[in-house]
């Protein structure tokens, strides 16, 4: 039955709302949990975000209000913002609304980074900017906002409450996702409230990841309990009526308040039942919607028009704007009208002097029930007034968009300019605004060129925002519609489309697209020929087929040189250096890299901005050539240029190269920082291949950065493999190799071996030659662990052959470590120690101190076993210092395990000295009487792995049984005590 029929159509009285409407009922437990978080704010293990979820009217805002009041009483700074339904394309609107509560003197101080202005001041932050200036690095913007939050929290603690987040604009959601992944330091808490069913998938995913990581505390609001609700709100009603009203509300606080309000003002409930909870278009339960609309029936026409104006204007509902859009002739007339609405509690004034309707549901109903021409008229008036006041196009765009009823070139120009202003910091909004223009633009020859340019701009915005498939599909349409007169536009679209295909894991499609365009007659002009040639080379690198395009890169280099295209020349040289380095052609890679580095160093930053990606290729080539200082220098320069110029897609590659350099040179904290930033950008871009690539380095860094037994590296490697899917590109192969490394350290050699062989095949021919020696080193360890010494020997020989061909120190070090592992397996501790030490010495010239330290620790154990105690101590001390200084917790733990003992330097080696650390650990657990399954459970290993280790233990110690092994371990323990 319809609620309007039950309660009647209302009366003409101006009733004030009951005092109980502002009471917090039935939420004591939730409030207590929130307050407890404040008490522990900033401590380890305390969530940085609280997620309050519930349906419309469930009391989320009321709970937030009470919590914010308690936080203020405790001396914390409180900022409160709200997302709004009809401003979902206003960038950062939710956060800007919250920052409006901050002291303006603080925002204008040197303590606040200028790049944060876009968020802190909203549209005012881009006032006067143009498409070629302003902040273009949205991830740098996010870090700046986090810095502002940290500084606010340093004063007395900070609570930022963000309400109705289900309506938040994409830029706000991406910023929140960043804060969840990288919690703000200090005493800072974000509390978000949202409707469960209307929450965008991206927000749900971000919050769920935060719950899994412990960064987010989730609180789901349920219906109010019947007894507490009636006692607090309806104790004056006949019990039967109170019960019926509660049942009709289904425990929804707002619905219950509305029903009680209607009842107390003349409606009867006898013999009636209400089940009107089907949702309206705005997700307002229809019964509740009817009650809220009933409040408007007694309004005068003038009051109704004022309420409509407030609903439409949203954040711009100031007295001045209301006066201009409602037709009030005098301020007194407007004041009288607003006063009447305020007495009915339909309007409320915020602390900033803006009027708003009592509840977002009420605003939605008023907005949707305002006639479309009237809505457009109000939006148009607001846009005109903002223009007269000198507001930026970004601030006017929302009202201009909603005032459009057909094609208007002037309005289109405003939206296009606004899109250009936010293309880098809020690309989803830019894409939306351009879509509005394109949908209304006439499809005529006169508009064809402008349509093509705007379509290309929209495709770029979609790409920057992470909508790669939508961008690719739009570009395909643009390419297919382009004629001979649009050749230049088509080629730019082809180059961008090839990039999208590549990021989507479709490098063969990218290659085919580029080759078809290059084969057209007449061919592309030199600039575009170079651009597409470079794109062709990059696509080939992804599919491990650089030799197929080696000649094309040479031709591209020749074209660039013949036309004086220095950037094209640098790009071809850098790409050639990277391609040859991948293929293990060290001499050729060095020649290309030498010339490329000289050219890059001679060019200015503005020159390099045109093709910033050339610094990606150069930095990675230098990293693979073990020129770590040069690689870091060029990566840092590339990062600076990419951030200033808004080339976000370049950041993950540069950050990963920097992370790789810091990993090898044993600077693990900064390596992890770069890897995590690369991951965040890759996730925002939306490329699964790029995500797999960044997670590979994060997994390896986590492996060395974390203590023994930590599972985060393995989990990250598994995610990298999942992101790569069934792709056979080299990023996917790299992900499987990283899974192999982490699985081996986790004690599962079978899984490790399977992962690496799946990546490269039996002879690893599916992997680039540049990474084979390192993978072969790991395979040698897996073969030894599972008892296949013959295969281990074959792989060790292959590693030596591959390393000798490349002639690089690090590759030779990996091969020597593989040989040393074989010597250790055969019980030749002296030879093993010598080989491990030679491996460490091989790494030293390039500055790869991580692997030097690792090799020294392996050498330490073998030197100790061989009786060379003094040498063991010297190697151990250097390795431990390198590990501790670089934050390599895994190596520090290993150092504790192999620390040489003075008394052991003169002790004759025993059969137990041949055991690895893991084998000795298992042997000790056997001596304690644990079964194979119990050992597997305790050490987080598979039972099969434990059995493999035991086979090796029996072979090395020559004991025939578990009981004999237990006896051997007991005797060894007694000898140590003697």
mmCIF file of N, CA and C in Angstrom, residues 34 50 52 60-61 63-69 71-72 77-83 94-95 97-99 101 149 158-165 176 188-193:
data_model
loop_
_atom_site.group_PDB
_atom_site.id
_atom_site.type_symbol
_atom_site.label_atom_id
_atom_site.label_comp_id
_atom_site.label_asym_id
_atom_site.label_seq_id
_atom_site.Cartn_x
_atom_site.Cartn_y
_atom_site.Cartn_z
ATOM 1 N N UNK A 34 34.120 3.420 17.476
ATOM 2 C CA UNK A 34 34.768 4.569 16.842
ATOM 3 C C UNK A 34 35.626 5.333 17.849
ATOM 4 N N UNK A 50 38.052 4.066 8.728
ATOM 5 C CA UNK A 50 36.864 3.356 9.192
ATOM 6 C C UNK A 50 35.801 3.476 8.111
ATOM 7 N N UNK A 52 31.986 2.995 7.236
ATOM 8 C CA UNK A 52 30.630 2.833 7.755
ATOM 9 C C UNK A 52 29.697 2.616 6.570
ATOM 10 N N UNK A 60 23.839 6.792 8.996
ATOM 11 C CA UNK A 60 25.291 6.947 8.845
ATOM 12 C C UNK A 60 25.718 8.378 9.172
ATOM 13 N N UNK A 61 25.002 9.346 8.614
ATOM 14 C CA UNK A 61 25.364 10.744 8.829
ATOM 15 C C UNK A 61 25.191 11.134 10.292
ATOM 16 N N UNK A 63 25.439 9.168 12.918
ATOM 17 C CA UNK A 63 26.542 8.556 13.662
ATOM 18 C C UNK A 63 27.835 9.343 13.443
ATOM 19 N N UNK A 64 28.057 9.775 12.195
ATOM 20 C CA UNK A 64 29.244 10.586 11.917
ATOM 21 C C UNK A 64 29.220 11.884 12.710
ATOM 22 N N UNK A 65 28.064 12.513 12.766
ATOM 23 C CA UNK A 65 27.953 13.784 13.488
ATOM 24 C C UNK A 65 28.295 13.598 14.962
ATOM 25 N N UNK A 66 27.761 12.563 15.562
ATOM 26 C CA UNK A 66 28.033 12.328 16.980
ATOM 27 C C UNK A 66 29.506 12.011 17.199
ATOM 28 N N UNK A 67 30.078 11.204 16.317
ATOM 29 C CA UNK A 67 31.485 10.855 16.448
ATOM 30 C C UNK A 67 32.371 12.092 16.287
ATOM 31 N N UNK A 68 32.051 12.928 15.304
ATOM 32 C CA UNK A 68 32.849 14.147 15.100
ATOM 33 C C UNK A 68 32.763 15.067 16.312
ATOM 34 N N UNK A 69 31.581 15.149 16.913
ATOM 35 C CA UNK A 69 31.427 15.987 18.110
ATOM 36 C C UNK A 69 32.292 15.453 19.249
ATOM 37 N N UNK A 71 35.017 13.667 18.911
ATOM 38 C CA UNK A 71 36.419 13.877 18.554
ATOM 39 C C UNK A 71 36.837 15.311 18.855
ATOM 40 N N UNK A 72 35.955 16.268 18.571
ATOM 41 C CA UNK A 72 36.266 17.679 18.879
ATOM 42 C C UNK A 72 36.404 17.876 20.390
ATOM 43 N N UNK A 77 41.365 17.853 15.670
ATOM 44 C CA UNK A 77 40.868 18.643 14.546
ATOM 45 C C UNK A 77 39.925 17.758 13.735
ATOM 46 N N UNK A 78 38.791 18.278 13.360
ATOM 47 C CA UNK A 78 37.793 17.505 12.612
ATOM 48 C C UNK A 78 37.480 18.224 11.305
ATOM 49 N N UNK A 79 37.621 17.518 10.208
ATOM 50 C CA UNK A 79 37.235 18.022 8.885
ATOM 51 C C UNK A 79 36.123 17.124 8.371
ATOM 52 N N UNK A 80 35.084 17.738 7.833
ATOM 53 C CA UNK A 80 33.956 16.929 7.368
ATOM 54 C C UNK A 80 33.561 17.337 5.958
ATOM 55 N N UNK A 81 33.505 16.365 5.077
ATOM 56 C CA UNK A 81 33.108 16.606 3.696
ATOM 57 C C UNK A 81 32.027 15.631 3.275
ATOM 58 N N UNK A 82 31.310 15.999 2.231
ATOM 59 C CA UNK A 82 30.222 15.148 1.752
ATOM 60 C C UNK A 82 30.236 15.107 0.231
ATOM 61 N N UNK A 83 30.139 13.917 -0.322
ATOM 62 C CA UNK A 83 29.945 13.780 -1.762
ATOM 63 C C UNK A 83 28.478 14.059 -2.071
ATOM 64 N N UNK A 94 34.667 15.852 -2.892
ATOM 65 C CA UNK A 94 34.488 15.344 -1.529
ATOM 66 C C UNK A 94 35.571 15.863 -0.597
ATOM 67 N N UNK A 95 36.828 15.768 -1.043
ATOM 68 C CA UNK A 95 37.935 16.221 -0.207
ATOM 69 C C UNK A 95 37.956 17.749 -0.099
ATOM 70 N N UNK A 97 35.463 19.729 -0.093
ATOM 71 C CA UNK A 97 34.432 20.097 0.858
ATOM 72 C C UNK A 97 34.946 19.954 2.291
ATOM 73 N N UNK A 98 35.717 18.897 2.541
ATOM 74 C CA UNK A 98 36.275 18.687 3.884
ATOM 75 C C UNK A 98 37.336 19.735 4.210
ATOM 76 N N UNK A 99 38.196 20.032 3.265
ATOM 77 C CA UNK A 99 39.267 20.999 3.519
ATOM 78 C C UNK A 99 38.740 22.427 3.668
ATOM 79 N N UNK A 101 36.952 23.335 5.882
ATOM 80 C CA UNK A 101 36.931 23.598 7.322
ATOM 81 C C UNK A 101 38.300 23.987 7.875
ATOM 82 N N UNK A 149 47.614 16.230 5.346
ATOM 83 C CA UNK A 149 46.898 15.525 6.407
ATOM 84 C C UNK A 149 47.833 15.202 7.569
ATOM 85 N N UNK A 158 43.896 14.250 13.952
ATOM 86 C CA UNK A 158 42.969 14.682 12.899
ATOM 87 C C UNK A 158 41.976 13.587 12.581
ATOM 88 N N UNK A 159 40.721 13.988 12.461
ATOM 89 C CA UNK A 159 39.673 13.115 11.933
ATOM 90 C C UNK A 159 39.109 13.775 10.689
ATOM 91 N N UNK A 160 39.151 13.076 9.558
ATOM 92 C CA UNK A 160 38.492 13.550 8.339
ATOM 93 C C UNK A 160 37.326 12.604 8.064
ATOM 94 N N UNK A 161 36.121 13.142 8.115
ATOM 95 C CA UNK A 161 34.913 12.352 7.890
ATOM 96 C C UNK A 161 34.346 12.680 6.517
ATOM 97 N N UNK A 162 34.187 11.668 5.685
ATOM 98 C CA UNK A 162 33.694 11.836 4.317
ATOM 99 C C UNK A 162 32.375 11.077 4.182
ATOM 100 N N UNK A 163 31.308 11.813 3.977
ATOM 101 C CA UNK A 163 29.962 11.231 3.966
ATOM 102 C C UNK A 163 29.484 11.003 2.534
ATOM 103 N N UNK A 164 28.540 10.055 2.401
ATOM 104 C CA UNK A 164 27.899 9.742 1.108
ATOM 105 C C UNK A 164 28.941 9.449 0.033
ATOM 106 N N UNK A 165 29.934 8.658 0.385
ATOM 107 C CA UNK A 165 31.047 8.431 -0.534
ATOM 108 C C UNK A 165 30.639 7.619 -1.767
ATOM 109 N N UNK A 176 41.365 8.458 -2.341
ATOM 110 C CA UNK A 176 41.084 7.630 -1.165
ATOM 111 C C UNK A 176 41.787 6.285 -1.280
ATOM 112 N N UNK A 188 46.122 10.337 12.400
ATOM 113 C CA UNK A 188 45.169 10.762 11.372
ATOM 114 C C UNK A 188 44.208 9.609 11.104
ATOM 115 N N UNK A 189 42.919 9.900 11.141
ATOM 116 C CA UNK A 189 41.892 8.892 10.887
ATOM 117 C C UNK A 189 40.919 9.406 9.841
ATOM 118 N N UNK A 190 40.664 8.594 8.823
ATOM 119 C CA UNK A 190 39.612 8.883 7.848
ATOM 120 C C UNK A 190 38.418 7.998 8.176
ATOM 121 N N UNK A 191 37.247 8.614 8.249
ATOM 122 C CA UNK A 191 36.005 7.865 8.453
ATOM 123 C C UNK A 191 35.123 8.129 7.242
ATOM 124 N N UNK A 192 34.737 7.080 6.554
ATOM 125 C CA UNK A 192 33.920 7.234 5.347
ATOM 126 C C UNK A 192 32.574 6.553 5.565
ATOM 127 N N UNK A 193 31.537 7.135 5.007
ATOM 128 C CA UNK A 193 30.196 6.574 5.095
ATOM 129 C C UNK A 193 29.646 6.436 3.685
#
